[in-house]
Coordinates of C-alpha atoms in Angstrom, one line a residue:
M59 CA -41.0 83.8 -70.0
S60 CA -42.4 86.9 -69.1
W61 CA -40.6 90.5 -69.6
M62 CA -40.8 90.8 -65.4
Y63 CA -38.5 87.7 -65.5
R64 CA -36.1 89.1 -68.4
F65 CA -35.5 92.2 -66.2
V66 CA -34.8 90.4 -63.2
S67 CA -32.6 88.3 -65.2
M68 CA -31.3 90.4 -67.6
F69 CA -30.9 94.2 -66.1
P70 CA -30.8 93.8 -62.5
V71 CA -30.5 97.6 -61.9
A72 CA -32.0 97.1 -58.9
L73 CA -29.7 94.5 -57.8
F74 CA -26.4 95.6 -57.9
V75 CA -28.1 98.8 -56.0
C76 CA -30.3 96.7 -53.4
S77 CA -28.0 93.6 -52.8
S78 CA -26.7 92.2 -49.9
F79 CA -24.0 95.2 -49.5
G80 CA -27.2 97.2 -48.8
C81 CA -28.4 100.0 -50.9
S82 CA -26.0 102.4 -51.5
S83 CA -27.6 105.3 -51.9
Q84 CA -26.0 106.8 -48.7
T85 CA -22.8 109.0 -49.4
S86 CA -21.2 112.1 -47.8
T87 CA -21.0 115.4 -49.5
P88 CA -18.0 116.4 -51.7
V89 CA -15.6 118.9 -49.9
E90 CA -13.9 121.6 -52.0
P91 CA -10.9 122.4 -51.7
D92 CA -10.3 126.0 -49.4
Q93 CA -8.7 128.8 -51.0
E94 CA -5.4 128.1 -48.9
S95 CA -4.5 124.7 -50.4
L96 CA -5.1 126.2 -53.6
N97 CA -1.6 127.5 -53.7
Q98 CA -0.4 124.0 -52.6
E99 CA -2.1 122.4 -55.3
S100 CA -0.1 121.7 -58.1
A101 CA 2.9 120.8 -56.1
N102 CA 0.7 117.8 -54.2
R103 CA 0.4 116.6 -57.3
L104 CA 2.7 117.5 -59.9
A105 CA 5.5 114.7 -59.9
G106 CA 2.6 112.4 -60.6
S107 CA 0.3 113.8 -63.2
P108 CA -1.3 111.9 -65.3
S109 CA -1.2 114.6 -67.8
D110 CA 1.4 113.2 -70.4
S111 CA 0.0 112.4 -74.2
N112 CA 0.4 108.6 -74.1
Q113 CA -2.5 108.1 -71.8
A114 CA -4.2 111.5 -72.2
S115 CA -4.8 109.8 -76.3
Q116 CA -5.4 106.3 -74.6
N117 CA -8.5 108.0 -72.3
L118 CA -9.4 109.3 -75.3
A119 CA -9.0 106.5 -77.3
A120 CA -11.1 104.4 -75.5
A121 CA -14.0 107.4 -75.4
H122 CA -13.6 108.2 -79.2
P123 CA -12.8 105.1 -80.9
Q124 CA -11.7 106.6 -84.2
S125 CA -9.0 108.5 -82.1
S126 CA -5.7 108.0 -82.2
G127 CA -2.6 107.8 -79.7
G128 CA -0.3 109.4 -78.9
Q129 CA 3.9 109.3 -78.7
S130 CA 4.8 106.3 -76.1
L131 CA 5.2 108.8 -72.9
Q132 CA 4.5 106.6 -69.7
P133 CA 3.4 108.9 -67.1
I134 CA 4.7 109.1 -63.3
G135 CA 2.9 107.8 -61.1
G136 CA 0.8 105.1 -63.8
P137 CA -0.2 101.6 -63.0
G138 CA 2.3 99.8 -60.1
S139 CA 4.0 103.0 -59.8
N140 CA 1.9 105.1 -57.0
F141 CA 4.4 108.2 -57.8
G142 CA 1.2 110.2 -58.4
M143 CA -0.5 112.2 -55.3
P144 CA -3.2 110.4 -53.4
D145 CA -6.0 113.3 -54.9
S146 CA -4.8 112.3 -58.4
D147 CA -4.1 108.5 -58.2
R148 CA -6.0 107.2 -55.5
P149 CA -6.3 103.8 -55.4
V150 CA -9.2 102.1 -57.5
S151 CA -10.6 99.9 -54.6
Q152 CA -11.7 103.7 -52.9
T153 CA -14.2 104.6 -55.9
A154 CA -14.9 101.3 -57.0
V155 CA -18.1 100.9 -59.3
P156 CA -21.0 98.2 -58.5
G157 CA -20.1 94.4 -59.5
T158 CA -16.5 95.2 -59.1
P159 CA -14.7 93.6 -55.9
G160 CA -13.0 96.5 -54.6
F161 CA -17.4 97.9 -54.6
K162 CA -18.4 97.7 -50.6
P163 CA -21.7 100.3 -50.4
P164 CA -23.0 100.8 -47.0
N165 CA -24.9 98.0 -45.4
V166 CA -28.9 98.8 -44.4
G167 CA -29.5 97.8 -41.0
A168 CA -25.9 95.9 -41.0
S169 CA -23.7 95.4 -38.2
G170 CA -20.6 97.7 -37.5
P171 CA -19.8 101.7 -38.8
N172 CA -21.9 101.1 -41.3
S173 CA -25.1 100.2 -40.2
L174 CA -28.1 102.8 -39.6
D175 CA -27.8 102.2 -35.4
G176 CA -24.3 102.4 -35.1
Q177 CA -24.5 98.9 -33.3
S178 CA -22.7 95.8 -33.5
S179 CA -23.1 92.1 -33.4
H180 CA -20.3 90.6 -30.2
A181 CA -21.0 87.2 -30.3
A182 CA -17.4 85.0 -30.7
P183 CA -17.6 82.6 -34.2
G184 CA -19.5 79.5 -33.4
Q185 CA -21.4 80.9 -30.3
S186 CA -24.9 82.7 -30.0
D187 CA -25.8 85.9 -29.7
P188 CA -29.1 86.3 -27.9
A189 CA -29.3 89.9 -28.9
S190 CA -29.2 89.5 -32.3
G191 CA -32.1 86.4 -32.2
L192 CA -29.8 84.7 -34.2
I193 CA -28.2 81.3 -33.8
P194 CA -25.3 81.0 -35.2
Q195 CA -25.0 78.2 -38.6
A196 CA -22.2 76.9 -36.6
L197 CA -24.2 75.5 -34.2
S198 CA -27.7 74.9 -35.7
P199 CA -27.7 72.1 -38.0
E200 CA -30.7 74.7 -40.1
G201 CA -28.3 77.2 -40.3
R202 CA -29.8 80.7 -39.4
Q203 CA -32.8 80.9 -37.4
L204 CA -35.2 83.5 -36.8
R205 CA -36.5 84.2 -33.2
S206 CA -40.7 85.2 -33.5
N207 CA -40.5 87.8 -30.4
L208 CA -37.2 90.0 -31.3
T209 CA -37.6 94.0 -30.3
P210 CA -36.5 96.5 -33.2
P211 CA -32.8 97.0 -32.4
E212 CA -32.4 93.2 -32.5
L213 CA -34.5 93.1 -35.6
I214 CA -31.6 95.7 -36.9
R215 CA -28.8 93.4 -36.0
F216 CA -30.3 90.4 -37.0
L217 CA -30.6 92.0 -40.3
G218 CA -26.9 93.0 -40.2
D219 CA -25.9 89.5 -39.3
I220 CA -27.8 88.2 -42.2
D221 CA -26.4 90.2 -44.4
Q222 CA -22.9 89.4 -43.2
E223 CA -23.9 85.3 -44.2
M224 CA -25.5 86.4 -47.4
R225 CA -21.7 88.6 -47.6
A226 CA -20.1 84.6 -46.6
L227 CA -22.5 82.8 -49.5
I228 CA -21.9 84.8 -52.5
T229 CA -18.4 85.4 -51.9
G230 CA -17.5 81.3 -51.5
Q231 CA -16.8 82.4 -47.5
S232 CA -19.0 80.2 -46.4
R233 CA -18.5 76.3 -45.0
I234 CA -20.7 75.2 -47.4
K235 CA -19.2 74.2 -50.4
D236 CA -21.9 73.2 -53.0
P237 CA -23.2 74.8 -55.5
G238 CA -26.8 73.7 -54.9
A239 CA -26.8 74.0 -51.5
I240 CA -25.4 77.3 -51.7
Q241 CA -28.4 78.1 -53.5
A242 CA -30.4 76.7 -51.4
E243 CA -29.2 78.8 -48.6
V244 CA -29.4 81.9 -50.5
E245 CA -33.0 81.1 -51.1
R246 CA -33.6 80.6 -47.8
V247 CA -31.4 83.7 -46.0
V248 CA -33.4 86.0 -48.4
Q249 CA -36.3 84.3 -47.0
L250 CA -35.3 85.0 -43.6
K251 CA -34.2 88.3 -44.7
Q252 CA -37.8 89.7 -46.0
T253 CA -39.5 88.2 -42.6
A254 CA -37.6 90.1 -40.3
S255 CA -37.4 93.0 -42.9
Q256 CA -41.3 92.8 -42.5
R257 CA -41.6 92.4 -39.4
L258 CA -39.2 95.3 -38.3
M259 CA -41.9 97.8 -41.3
D260 CA -44.9 96.4 -38.2
H261 CA -43.6 96.3 -35.6
P262 CA -45.1 98.5 -33.1
D263 CA -42.7 99.4 -31.1
A264 CA -40.3 100.5 -34.2
S265 CA -39.2 104.1 -34.5
D266 CA -39.3 105.7 -37.6
A267 CA -35.8 105.5 -38.8
A268 CA -36.2 101.4 -38.1
R269 CA -39.5 101.5 -39.9
V270 CA -37.3 102.5 -43.1
T271 CA -34.0 99.8 -42.6
G272 CA -36.8 96.9 -42.5
Q273 CA -38.9 98.7 -46.0
R274 CA -35.0 98.9 -47.4
G275 CA -34.0 95.5 -46.5
F276 CA -37.5 94.4 -48.1
L277 CA -36.6 96.1 -51.1
Q278 CA -33.8 93.7 -50.9
A279 CA -35.2 90.9 -49.9
M280 CA -37.4 91.5 -53.3
S281 CA -34.4 92.2 -55.3
H282 CA -32.8 88.8 -54.0
R283 CA -36.2 87.2 -55.0
A284 CA -36.5 88.7 -58.3
S285 CA -32.4 87.3 -59.2
M286 CA -33.4 84.3 -58.6
G287 CA -36.6 84.5 -61.7
D288 CA -39.3 85.0 -59.0
V289 CA -41.6 86.7 -61.1
R290 CA -44.1 87.3 -58.0
A291 CA -41.6 89.2 -56.1
A292 CA -40.3 91.5 -59.1
E293 CA -44.2 92.3 -59.4
E294 CA -43.8 92.8 -55.7
L295 CA -41.3 94.5 -55.8
Q296 CA -41.8 96.8 -58.4
T297 CA -45.4 98.1 -56.9
F298 CA -43.6 98.3 -53.5
A299 CA -40.7 100.9 -55.2
E300 CA -43.9 102.6 -57.1
K301 CA -45.7 102.6 -53.4
H302 CA -42.9 104.8 -51.6
R303 CA -40.7 106.5 -54.6
D304 CA -41.7 109.4 -53.5
D305 CA -41.6 108.5 -49.5
E306 CA -40.6 111.3 -47.5
N307 CA -37.1 109.2 -46.9
G308 CA -34.7 110.2 -49.1
D309 CA -32.8 107.2 -48.7
L310 CA -36.3 105.0 -49.6
R311 CA -37.5 107.3 -52.2
S312 CA -33.7 106.9 -54.4
D313 CA -33.7 103.3 -53.5
S314 CA -37.3 102.7 -54.3
R315 CA -36.5 105.1 -57.8
L316 CA -33.3 103.1 -58.3
V317 CA -35.4 100.3 -58.7
L318 CA -38.5 101.9 -60.8
I319 CA -35.0 102.4 -63.1
G320 CA -34.6 98.8 -64.1
F321 CA -38.0 98.4 -64.8
A322 CA -38.0 101.2 -67.2
I323 CA -35.6 100.9 -69.3
E324 CA -37.2 96.7 -68.8
S325 CA -40.0 98.5 -70.6
L326 CA -37.9 100.1 -73.1
R327 CA -36.3 97.2 -74.5
N328 CA -40.0 96.1 -74.8
G329 CA -40.7 99.1 -76.9
K330 CA -43.8 100.2 -73.9
E331 CA -45.2 103.6 -74.6
D332 CA -43.3 106.6 -73.1
A333 CA -40.5 104.0 -71.8
A334 CA -37.4 106.4 -72.6
K335 CA -39.4 109.6 -71.2
R336 CA -40.2 107.2 -68.1
V337 CA -36.7 106.6 -68.0
L338 CA -35.4 110.0 -68.3
S339 CA -38.1 111.3 -65.5
L340 CA -36.9 108.3 -63.1
M341 CA -33.5 109.7 -63.5
K342 CA -33.7 113.0 -63.5
D343 CA -35.9 113.3 -59.7
V344 CA -33.4 110.2 -58.7
A345 CA -30.7 113.6 -59.5
S346 CA -32.3 115.8 -58.4
N347 CA -31.1 114.9 -54.1
P348 CA -27.3 115.7 -54.4
Q349 CA -27.4 113.9 -51.6
Q350 CA -28.4 110.4 -52.8
V351 CA -25.8 111.3 -56.0
D352 CA -22.7 108.2 -55.7
V353 CA -20.6 106.3 -57.2
A354 CA -23.9 103.4 -57.8
M355 CA -25.9 106.2 -59.4
L356 CA -23.3 106.7 -61.7
M357 CA -23.6 103.4 -63.0
V358 CA -27.3 103.3 -63.5
M359 CA -27.3 106.7 -65.6
A360 CA -24.3 104.9 -67.6
Q361 CA -26.9 102.1 -68.1
A362 CA -29.6 103.6 -68.7
K363 CA -28.0 106.0 -71.2
D364 CA -26.2 102.9 -73.2
A365 CA -30.0 101.7 -73.5
L366 CA -31.6 104.5 -74.2
L367 CA -28.8 104.9 -77.4
Q368 CA -29.6 101.2 -78.1
Y369 CA -33.0 102.0 -79.5
E370 CA -32.2 105.1 -80.5
H371 CA -33.9 107.5 -78.2
V372 CA -30.9 110.0 -78.5
D373 CA -32.3 113.2 -77.2
E374 CA -33.0 111.2 -74.0
A375 CA -29.7 110.0 -74.0
G376 CA -28.3 113.4 -74.3
E377 CA -29.3 114.6 -71.1
I378 CA -28.7 111.7 -69.2
R379 CA -25.1 112.8 -70.3
Q380 CA -25.7 116.0 -69.5
L381 CA -26.6 114.6 -66.7
I382 CA -23.6 112.7 -66.1
L383 CA -21.5 115.4 -66.6
D384 CA -23.2 118.0 -64.4
H385 CA -22.8 115.7 -61.8
F386 CA -19.6 113.4 -61.8
G387 CA -17.9 115.5 -64.6
A388 CA -16.0 118.0 -61.8
S389 CA -15.9 115.3 -59.2
N390 CA -13.3 116.7 -56.3
D391 CA -12.4 112.3 -57.0
P392 CA -10.5 112.2 -60.3
E393 CA -10.9 108.8 -60.5
V394 CA -14.6 109.6 -60.9
A395 CA -14.4 111.8 -62.5
R396 CA -12.5 110.2 -65.0
M397 CA -15.1 107.7 -65.4
A398 CA -17.9 109.8 -65.7
A399 CA -16.0 111.4 -68.6
M400 CA -16.1 108.3 -70.0
I401 CA -18.7 107.3 -70.1
A402 CA -20.7 110.3 -71.0
A403 CA -18.0 110.2 -74.0
S404 CA -19.5 106.5 -75.0
G405 CA -21.8 106.2 -78.0
F406 CA -21.7 110.1 -78.3
A407 CA -18.4 109.6 -80.4
A408 CA -19.6 109.1 -84.1
E409 CA -22.1 112.3 -83.9
D410 CA -19.0 114.3 -81.7
Q411 CA -17.4 116.1 -85.3
D412 CA -15.6 118.9 -82.4
I413 CA -13.9 115.8 -81.1
Q414 CA -13.1 114.3 -84.4
R415 CA -11.9 117.2 -85.6
L416 CA -9.3 118.4 -82.5
D417 CA -7.9 115.2 -82.4
Q418 CA -7.3 115.1 -86.2
L419 CA -5.2 118.2 -85.8
R420 CA -3.4 116.7 -82.8
T421 CA -2.4 114.3 -85.5
D422 CA -1.7 116.4 -88.5
I423 CA 0.8 118.6 -85.4
V424 CA 2.7 115.8 -84.2
D425 CA 2.5 113.3 -86.8
P426 CA 2.3 115.3 -90.2
Q427 CA 2.4 113.7 -93.5
P428 CA 3.6 114.9 -96.9
G429 CA 1.6 117.5 -98.8
T430 CA -0.6 118.4 -95.5
S431 CA -0.3 121.9 -94.7
N432 CA 1.0 122.8 -91.3
V433 CA -1.3 123.3 -88.7
T434 CA -2.2 127.1 -87.5
V435 CA -2.9 128.7 -84.3
D436 CA -5.8 129.9 -84.8
Q437 CA -7.5 126.3 -86.1
W438 CA -5.9 124.9 -82.3
E439 CA -7.0 127.3 -80.6
S440 CA -11.1 127.3 -82.6
A441 CA -11.3 123.4 -82.5
V442 CA -10.0 123.6 -78.8
N443 CA -12.9 126.0 -78.2
A444 CA -15.5 124.4 -79.8
V445 CA -15.1 121.4 -77.9
L446 CA -15.1 123.3 -74.5
E447 CA -18.2 124.9 -75.1
K448 CA -20.0 121.8 -74.9
T449 CA -18.4 120.0 -71.7
I450 CA -15.2 120.9 -69.7
D451 CA -14.2 117.0 -68.5
L452 CA -11.1 115.4 -66.8
L453 CA -11.1 113.5 -69.8
T454 CA -10.7 116.8 -72.1
I455 CA -8.3 118.1 -70.0
Q456 CA -6.0 115.6 -69.8
F457 CA -5.9 115.7 -73.6
L458 CA -5.2 119.3 -73.9
A459 CA -2.4 118.6 -71.2
G460 CA -1.4 115.5 -73.2
V461 CA -1.0 117.9 -76.2
S462 CA 1.1 120.4 -74.5
L463 CA 3.8 118.3 -73.8
E464 CA 3.6 115.9 -77.3
T465 CA 3.7 119.7 -79.2
E466 CA 6.4 120.8 -76.8
A467 CA 8.4 117.5 -77.7
V468 CA 8.0 118.0 -81.5
G469 CA 8.8 122.1 -81.6
R470 CA 5.5 123.5 -82.1
L471 CA 6.1 125.5 -79.1
D472 CA 3.3 128.1 -80.5
I473 CA 0.8 125.4 -80.1
A474 CA 1.9 124.4 -76.8
E475 CA 1.3 127.8 -75.8
A476 CA -1.9 128.5 -77.1
T477 CA -2.6 125.3 -75.6
Y478 CA -1.2 126.5 -71.8
Q479 CA -3.5 129.5 -72.2
I480 CA -6.6 128.4 -73.0
M481 CA -6.2 125.5 -69.8
S482 CA -5.3 129.2 -68.0
D483 CA -8.4 131.1 -68.9
R484 CA -11.2 128.8 -68.8
I485 CA -10.3 126.0 -66.6
A486 CA -7.1 126.2 -64.1
Q487 CA -9.7 129.0 -62.0
R488 CA -12.1 126.2 -61.1
Q489 CA -11.7 124.4 -57.6
D490 CA -12.1 120.6 -58.6
S491 CA -10.1 118.0 -59.9
V492 CA -10.4 119.4 -64.0
G493 CA -9.2 123.0 -62.3
R494 CA -6.6 120.5 -60.4
E495 CA -5.3 119.0 -63.8
A496 CA -4.9 122.1 -65.6
R497 CA -3.3 123.8 -62.5
T498 CA -0.7 120.7 -62.8
A499 CA 0.0 120.8 -66.3
L500 CA 0.5 124.9 -66.3
Q501 CA 3.3 124.4 -62.8
A502 CA 4.6 121.7 -64.3
K503 CA 5.4 124.1 -67.5
A504 CA 6.7 127.2 -65.1
N505 CA 9.1 124.1 -63.4
R506 CA 10.6 123.4 -66.4
E507 CA 11.2 126.7 -67.6
A508 CA 12.0 127.6 -64.1
V509 CA 14.9 125.4 -64.2
I510 CA 17.2 126.1 -66.8
G511 CA 19.9 128.1 -65.9
Q512 CA 19.9 126.9 -62.7
V513 CA 22.9 124.1 -60.9
F514 CA 22.0 121.2 -59.7
S515 CA 23.9 119.9 -57.5
P516 CA 21.9 117.7 -55.2
E517 CA 22.2 116.1 -51.9
L518 CA 21.0 112.3 -52.2
P519 CA 22.2 109.2 -52.3
S520 CA 23.6 107.1 -55.2
V521 CA 22.0 103.6 -56.2
D522 CA 24.7 101.5 -55.2
G523 CA 25.2 103.9 -51.6
S524 CA 28.7 104.6 -53.4
P525 CA 30.0 108.1 -53.2
L526 CA 27.5 111.2 -55.8
N527 CA 28.9 114.2 -56.2
M528 CA 27.8 116.6 -59.4
R529 CA 30.5 118.6 -59.0
D530 CA 33.2 115.5 -59.7
Y531 CA 31.7 116.1 -63.3
R532 CA 32.2 119.6 -64.0
G533 CA 34.1 119.8 -67.0
K534 CA 31.9 117.1 -68.3
V535 CA 28.4 117.3 -70.1
V536 CA 26.2 115.1 -67.8
L537 CA 23.1 113.9 -69.5
M538 CA 20.5 112.4 -66.7
P539 CA 18.0 110.1 -67.3
F540 CA 14.8 110.1 -64.8
W541 CA 14.1 106.4 -64.6
S542 CA 12.0 104.0 -63.0
S543 CA 12.5 99.9 -62.6
V544 CA 8.7 99.8 -62.8
F545 CA 8.9 101.4 -66.6
P546 CA 12.0 99.3 -68.0
D547 CA 10.9 101.6 -70.8
S548 CA 12.0 105.1 -69.1
L549 CA 15.4 104.1 -70.4
A550 CA 14.8 104.1 -73.6
T551 CA 16.4 106.5 -74.9
L552 CA 19.6 104.8 -73.3
P553 CA 21.3 104.0 -76.3
N554 CA 21.2 106.8 -77.4
L555 CA 22.7 108.2 -74.3
E556 CA 25.6 105.9 -74.3
A557 CA 26.2 106.7 -77.7
I558 CA 26.8 110.2 -77.3
Q559 CA 29.0 109.1 -74.6
A560 CA 31.2 106.4 -76.2
R561 CA 31.9 109.5 -78.7
F562 CA 33.4 111.7 -76.1
P563 CA 34.1 109.8 -73.7
D564 CA 36.2 112.4 -71.8
D565 CA 33.3 115.4 -72.1
V566 CA 30.3 113.4 -71.3
A567 CA 29.2 111.7 -68.2
I568 CA 25.9 109.6 -67.4
V569 CA 24.1 109.8 -64.4
G570 CA 20.6 108.2 -63.4
M571 CA 17.9 110.0 -61.5
N572 CA 15.7 107.3 -59.9
L573 CA 12.5 107.7 -59.4
D574 CA 11.1 104.5 -57.3
L575 CA 9.5 103.8 -54.1
E576 CA 11.1 102.6 -50.7
G577 CA 11.4 99.4 -50.5
T578 CA 11.9 98.8 -54.8
D579 CA 15.0 96.7 -55.5
V580 CA 16.8 99.4 -57.4
Q581 CA 20.4 98.1 -57.4
G582 CA 19.3 94.5 -58.3
F583 CA 17.4 95.8 -61.2
M584 CA 20.4 97.5 -62.2
K585 CA 22.3 95.0 -62.0
Q586 CA 20.2 92.2 -63.8
N587 CA 20.1 94.5 -66.3
S588 CA 23.8 95.2 -67.0
L589 CA 23.1 98.8 -65.9
R590 CA 26.7 100.8 -65.1
F591 CA 26.1 104.4 -65.5
P592 CA 26.0 105.6 -61.2
S593 CA 22.3 106.9 -60.4
Y594 CA 20.7 108.9 -57.7
R595 CA 18.7 107.7 -55.7
S596 CA 15.5 110.2 -55.2
V597 CA 12.7 107.8 -53.1
S598 CA 9.3 108.4 -54.1
D599 CA 6.5 108.8 -51.6
S600 CA 2.6 108.5 -53.3
Q601 CA 1.6 109.6 -49.4
A602 CA 3.6 113.1 -49.3
A603 CA 2.9 116.7 -49.7
V604 CA 5.2 115.9 -53.4
A605 CA 5.5 112.9 -54.3
N606 CA 8.8 113.3 -55.7
E607 CA 10.5 115.9 -55.3
V608 CA 13.5 116.5 -57.6
A609 CA 10.3 115.6 -60.5
Y610 CA 8.9 118.3 -59.3
R611 CA 11.3 120.6 -59.8
F612 CA 12.1 119.6 -63.0
G613 CA 8.3 119.4 -63.6
A614 CA 8.9 116.1 -64.9
V615 CA 5.4 114.5 -65.7
S616 CA 6.6 111.4 -67.6
L617 CA 9.3 109.4 -68.2
L618 CA 10.8 110.1 -70.5
F619 CA 12.8 112.6 -69.7
V620 CA 15.7 113.3 -69.5
A621 CA 17.6 116.9 -68.4
V622 CA 20.8 117.7 -69.9
I623 CA 23.2 119.9 -68.4
D624 CA 26.1 121.8 -68.9
Q625 CA 30.0 122.0 -67.7
D626 CA 29.6 124.3 -65.3
G627 CA 26.8 122.2 -63.6
K628 CA 23.9 124.7 -65.1
V629 CA 20.9 122.6 -66.6
I630 CA 20.5 123.7 -70.0
E631 CA 17.9 121.3 -71.7
V632 CA 14.7 119.2 -70.3
D633 CA 13.8 116.7 -73.3
F634 CA 10.8 114.5 -72.7
S635 CA 10.7 113.3 -76.9
G636 CA 13.3 110.5 -76.8
R637 CA 15.3 112.8 -79.8
D638 CA 18.2 112.2 -80.4
L639 CA 20.3 114.8 -78.0
S640 CA 23.9 114.3 -80.2
E641 CA 24.2 118.1 -81.5
M642 CA 23.3 120.1 -78.5
V643 CA 25.7 118.0 -76.4
E644 CA 28.6 118.7 -78.7
N645 CA 27.9 122.2 -79.1
Q646 CA 28.4 122.2 -75.3
I647 CA 31.7 120.9 -76.0
R648 CA 34.6 123.1 -75.9

């Protein structure tokens, strides 16, 4: 089989960009936060920061397979809980990548709000829509048909309805269930789309915008045909894309170049001379227009980088890696920034000695082995700055924030303070997701320090509805685990707390602080797990300005988290290490 068929069957870059859901190059421009919002920013994310050591180490390990994991600290706002703020833990479906169920790029020429003309077909199911030129499949055994005398607006609506038909076929929502019949109908619908697009392109009454809609629809239709093994369609697709790679319309130009990138990558795989340079040149051309740089583009960049690395074009892959970081590494959408950081790091871990060194130092600090010397502050600062000189991305900042927590937990406050200082000096002033991550970590630290010595007497309900007042516990040391039924491990320290209470039954009490979302059956969870300690109920709200006021006040960005309150009702310690608190409590009893 020819290399052209191998392109459309093995590496269909054009197919997930120009699919039945439409070419995805249309994008909204990111909005930078205004200055007034910055003062509230840490509060917006603190109670749900993903910057704990376990999450950061897992992310680093994912990007750098040789990295080791950190302590078992569960992030508030992790999977299933959504304690985090909307800007930090936005559901992935809002930024889903091409090829995943959540990905729905704008439909080129489709009906509804994503259409270019903003018009939609209003035919009810099973009824004919004369304006669209469609004979609905429910009324026609032959399926949808295309009339020969449609006007440009009617052709645009037709293309939108064809996209809906294609979507139904691909997602299994069509009345057709036989696989063979589905394939035949897909081929017929694609041919209809190609014909309608060509008519729109050539229609004497078509406006420039309508003509572009036809041209982009033609790109999509030919991509579909190529994906089904039509070598001639693939050849025509490449010719058409070459013709429009420098078109004055930005959307058509971007779509065409994305198609050509796919062909260039396949040329690379076939050993064509200068293919690597062509891939890089096309990538730079597309990335040069900020309005065309979206999540679909990120995935194309990822595949281009990986292909270049596979065939040992390390320099070109490195340039695309930098494009990824430049365009996406500081995205205001943390999910996109995180994705970009992991994509950029993938494949370069073995060569990035600075990252390897940094992670090894982290391991030596938090889990020192016999015979090894202590890591000095100078060694740590030098290693951190070496990494930051190369790149400052979201994964790196989350890693540093996580190490700060770990080093606090193991008593290396000198390393923790040095890390916080670096984040303050080099990162916190940035007005993007990377800067927000640093400010969140710094605010959490400040809140943990500020709460010490403060009387804590919340006006909150209890889980079971019975009266609960901290004033009733004056004269006792109160151990307060912050917990959630979504994260049962948040109560992993409970056996230690119960042992301390059993040792000092008249002097120690356990009073929990539950952080579950509204509607969670917290009382049922306590009964099921035989949890007998009283517990406050501090309801988290993922859509509020602060996800959880109590967690924010205490600077709690991860679970495990235990607050220790003395006999006068003042907070004397916050612990997230899971260590034995017996000695501390014994020293407080008088």
